[in-house]
Amino acid sequence: MAKQQQLEQAQRKEFARMLYMQGHTQKEIAEKVGVTRNTISAWINSEKWGELKAAKTITRKELVAKMLAKINEKLDADDWTSDEMAKATAAIEKLDKQTNVVTIIEVFSAYDTWLIARMKLDQELTPELVKVMNRYQDMFIGEQLGKTTVELK
């Protein structure tokens, strides 16, 4: 009996995580999952969903744009050494040649959205299978965070 309750709790938590990553409010998630808003908040904090969601929200293009804006500010203020400029240029160039964790998360997020939509059409695609795939995606992202980048071939 206790094992069944643990399984149900884990399923609720995973469903809540998916809803959170899709942008639902804590109140909406609590209502859909059947737990309190405080429970959702505790899960968000203990599982660091906020950091993962933040990583999903910034694209490589946005990151480069922010870097270029910062460079422009420094250039306008005539507040840059040539060494700083060379480092910033190298960082932007590196972003263009590498797939970073943010890009990987973007792709997984789009894939998750596609899977959820596809579940309506494909009976072999079950919530349990999607959860297993999400777990492996999370493991892959965790390993990549240790490396910070993956070279494109």
mmCIF file of C-alpha atoms in Angstrom:
data_model
loop_
_atom_site.group_PDB
_atom_site.id
_atom_site.type_symbol
_atom_site.label_atom_id
_atom_site.label_comp_id
_atom_site.label_asym_id
_atom_site.label_seq_id
_atom_site.Cartn_x
_atom_site.Cartn_y
_atom_site.Cartn_z
ATOM 1 C CA MET A 1 0.000 0.000 0.000
ATOM 2 C CA ALA A 2 2.783 2.452 0.917
ATOM 3 C CA LYS A 3 4.620 1.596 -2.304
ATOM 4 C CA GLN A 4 1.499 2.431 -4.338
ATOM 5 C CA GLN A 5 1.214 5.807 -2.572
ATOM 6 C CA GLN A 6 4.885 6.556 -3.295
ATOM 7 C CA LEU A 7 4.340 5.719 -6.963
ATOM 8 C CA GLU A 8 1.269 7.959 -7.154
ATOM 9 C CA GLN A 9 3.175 10.785 -5.451
ATOM 10 C CA ALA A 10 6.075 10.411 -7.911
ATOM 11 C CA GLN A 11 3.642 10.498 -10.831
ATOM 12 C CA ARG A 12 1.975 13.629 -9.460
ATOM 13 C CA LYS A 13 5.352 15.284 -8.997
ATOM 14 C CA GLU A 14 6.418 14.457 -12.559
ATOM 15 C CA PHE A 15 3.121 15.745 -13.958
ATOM 16 C CA ALA A 16 3.534 18.917 -11.890
ATOM 17 C CA ARG A 17 7.065 19.395 -13.229
ATOM 18 C CA MET A 18 5.866 19.080 -16.817
ATOM 19 C CA LEU A 19 3.101 21.638 -16.199
ATOM 20 C CA TYR A 20 5.557 24.010 -14.500
ATOM 21 C CA MET A 21 7.967 23.811 -17.427
ATOM 22 C CA GLN A 22 5.077 24.605 -19.773
ATOM 23 C CA GLY A 23 4.431 27.849 -17.866
ATOM 24 C CA HIS A 24 1.387 27.019 -15.754
ATOM 25 C CA THR A 25 1.001 28.914 -12.485
ATOM 26 C CA GLN A 26 1.525 27.176 -9.157
ATOM 27 C CA LYS A 27 -2.195 27.546 -8.429
ATOM 28 C CA GLU A 28 -3.148 25.889 -11.749
ATOM 29 C CA ILE A 29 -0.651 23.093 -11.186
ATOM 30 C CA ALA A 30 -1.914 22.444 -7.658
ATOM 31 C CA GLU A 31 -5.490 22.205 -8.913
ATOM 32 C CA LYS A 32 -4.621 19.889 -11.816
ATOM 33 C CA VAL A 33 -2.334 17.630 -9.769
ATOM 34 C CA GLY A 34 -4.507 17.547 -6.645
ATOM 35 C CA VAL A 35 -1.998 18.857 -4.102
ATOM 36 C CA THR A 36 -1.646 22.128 -2.224
ATOM 37 C CA ARG A 37 0.100 25.179 -3.637
ATOM 38 C CA ASN A 38 2.607 24.865 -0.768
ATOM 39 C CA THR A 39 3.493 21.361 -1.972
ATOM 40 C CA ILE A 40 4.071 22.686 -5.490
ATOM 41 C CA SER A 41 6.247 25.466 -4.095
ATOM 42 C CA ALA A 42 8.262 22.962 -2.044
ATOM 43 C CA TRP A 43 8.803 20.766 -5.105
ATOM 44 C CA ILE A 44 9.898 23.749 -7.183
ATOM 45 C CA ASN A 45 12.454 24.753 -4.559
ATOM 46 C CA SER A 46 13.739 21.308 -3.581
ATOM 47 C CA GLU A 47 13.994 20.025 -7.159
ATOM 48 C CA LYS A 48 15.351 23.339 -8.539
ATOM 49 C CA TRP A 49 12.693 23.534 -11.246
ATOM 50 C CA GLY A 50 13.128 27.313 -11.389
ATOM 51 C CA GLU A 51 16.731 27.037 -12.545
ATOM 52 C CA LEU A 52 15.813 24.436 -15.143
ATOM 53 C CA LYS A 53 12.937 26.576 -16.407
ATOM 54 C CA ALA A 54 15.205 29.632 -16.587
ATOM 55 C CA ALA A 55 17.680 27.653 -18.667
ATOM 56 C CA LYS A 56 14.846 26.757 -21.028
ATOM 57 C CA THR A 57 13.724 30.346 -21.510
ATOM 58 C CA ILE A 58 16.874 31.911 -22.941
ATOM 59 C CA THR A 59 17.917 30.977 -26.441
ATOM 60 C CA ARG A 60 21.394 31.125 -27.896
ATOM 61 C CA LYS A 61 20.218 33.948 -30.163
ATOM 62 C CA GLU A 62 19.017 35.949 -27.129
ATOM 63 C CA LEU A 63 22.272 35.258 -25.311
ATOM 64 C CA VAL A 64 24.319 36.561 -28.251
ATOM 65 C CA ALA A 65 22.022 39.614 -28.521
ATOM 66 C CA LYS A 66 22.534 40.397 -24.818
ATOM 67 C CA MET A 67 26.275 40.015 -25.172
ATOM 68 C CA LEU A 68 26.306 42.324 -28.192
ATOM 69 C CA ALA A 69 24.214 44.915 -26.337
ATOM 70 C CA LYS A 70 26.660 44.823 -23.422
ATOM 71 C CA ILE A 71 29.587 45.195 -25.831
ATOM 72 C CA ASN A 72 27.859 48.171 -27.430
ATOM 73 C CA GLU A 73 27.370 49.838 -24.029
ATOM 74 C CA LYS A 74 31.027 49.382 -23.181
ATOM 75 C CA LEU A 75 32.146 50.667 -26.584
ATOM 76 C CA ASP A 76 29.897 53.737 -26.298
ATOM 77 C CA ALA A 77 31.359 54.458 -22.869
ATOM 78 C CA ASP A 78 34.877 53.905 -24.282
ATOM 79 C CA ASP A 79 35.343 51.575 -21.339
ATOM 80 C CA TRP A 80 36.926 48.537 -22.971
ATOM 81 C CA THR A 81 40.411 47.236 -23.272
ATOM 82 C CA SER A 82 41.396 45.356 -26.392
ATOM 83 C CA ASP A 83 41.820 42.217 -24.245
ATOM 84 C CA GLU A 84 38.208 42.459 -23.021
ATOM 85 C CA MET A 85 36.999 42.978 -26.575
ATOM 86 C CA ALA A 86 38.965 39.963 -27.822
ATOM 87 C CA LYS A 87 37.517 37.775 -25.049
ATOM 88 C CA ALA A 88 33.956 38.886 -25.802
ATOM 89 C CA THR A 89 34.431 38.287 -29.521
ATOM 90 C CA ALA A 90 35.846 34.825 -28.826
ATOM 91 C CA ALA A 91 32.893 34.010 -26.545
ATOM 92 C CA ILE A 92 30.372 34.982 -29.238
ATOM 93 C CA GLU A 93 32.289 33.024 -31.853
ATOM 94 C CA LYS A 94 32.335 29.992 -29.561
ATOM 95 C CA LEU A 95 28.555 30.199 -29.102
ATOM 96 C CA ASP A 96 28.131 30.039 -32.870
ATOM 97 C CA LYS A 97 30.267 26.890 -33.161
ATOM 98 C CA GLN A 98 29.005 24.878 -30.217
ATOM 99 C CA THR A 99 25.801 23.438 -28.916
ATOM 100 C CA ASN A 100 25.474 24.383 -25.271
ATOM 101 C CA VAL A 101 23.178 23.061 -22.567
ATOM 102 C CA VAL A 102 20.670 25.843 -23.233
ATOM 103 C CA THR A 103 20.316 24.669 -26.841
ATOM 104 C CA ILE A 104 19.946 21.056 -25.741
ATOM 105 C CA ILE A 105 17.208 22.052 -23.279
ATOM 106 C CA GLU A 106 15.435 24.039 -26.023
ATOM 107 C CA VAL A 107 15.386 20.986 -28.270
ATOM 108 C CA PHE A 108 14.176 18.689 -25.465
ATOM 109 C CA SER A 109 11.454 21.195 -24.565
ATOM 110 C CA ALA A 110 10.191 21.298 -28.159
ATOM 111 C CA TYR A 111 10.374 17.501 -28.283
ATOM 112 C CA ASP A 112 8.363 17.189 -25.036
ATOM 113 C CA THR A 113 5.671 19.474 -26.449
ATOM 114 C CA TRP A 114 5.565 17.368 -29.606
ATOM 115 C CA LEU A 115 5.345 14.135 -27.570
ATOM 116 C CA ILE A 116 2.439 15.420 -25.497
ATOM 117 C CA ALA A 117 0.547 16.404 -28.637
ATOM 118 C CA ARG A 118 1.461 13.104 -30.303
ATOM 119 C CA MET A 119 0.085 11.080 -27.361
ATOM 120 C CA LYS A 120 -3.437 11.868 -28.611
ATOM 121 C CA LEU A 121 -2.668 10.121 -31.912
ATOM 122 C CA ASP A 122 -0.342 7.308 -30.899
ATOM 123 C CA GLN A 123 -1.498 4.700 -28.378
ATOM 124 C CA GLU A 124 2.019 3.315 -27.963
ATOM 125 C CA LEU A 125 3.107 6.678 -26.580
ATOM 126 C CA THR A 126 1.988 6.462 -22.952
ATOM 127 C CA PRO A 127 2.489 8.903 -20.065
ATOM 128 C CA GLU A 128 4.793 6.317 -18.473
ATOM 129 C CA LEU A 129 6.982 6.203 -21.592
ATOM 130 C CA VAL A 130 7.143 10.012 -21.721
ATOM 131 C CA LYS A 131 8.172 10.079 -18.050
ATOM 132 C CA VAL A 132 10.983 7.599 -18.726
ATOM 133 C CA MET A 133 12.173 9.713 -21.669
ATOM 134 C CA ASN A 134 12.040 12.851 -19.509
ATOM 135 C CA ARG A 135 14.122 11.132 -16.847
ATOM 136 C CA TYR A 136 16.794 10.255 -19.406
ATOM 137 C CA GLN A 137 16.676 13.782 -20.836
ATOM 138 C CA ASP A 138 17.250 15.160 -17.330
ATOM 139 C CA MET A 139 20.167 12.756 -16.806
ATOM 140 C CA PHE A 140 21.689 13.817 -20.135
ATOM 141 C CA ILE A 141 21.333 17.511 -19.271
ATOM 142 C CA GLY A 142 22.878 16.901 -15.855
ATOM 143 C CA GLU A 143 25.876 15.215 -17.445
ATOM 144 C CA GLN A 144 26.222 18.005 -19.992
ATOM 145 C CA LEU A 145 26.169 20.653 -17.260
ATOM 146 C CA GLY A 146 29.387 19.119 -16.035
ATOM 147 C CA LYS A 147 30.928 19.536 -19.508
ATOM 148 C CA THR A 148 29.220 22.889 -20.288
ATOM 149 C CA THR A 149 29.370 22.375 -24.078
ATOM 150 C CA VAL A 150 29.152 19.664 -26.691
ATOM 151 C CA GLU A 151 31.149 20.117 -29.890
ATOM 152 C CA LEU A 152 29.209 19.904 -33.142
ATOM 153 C CA LYS A 153 30.619 17.428 -35.652
#
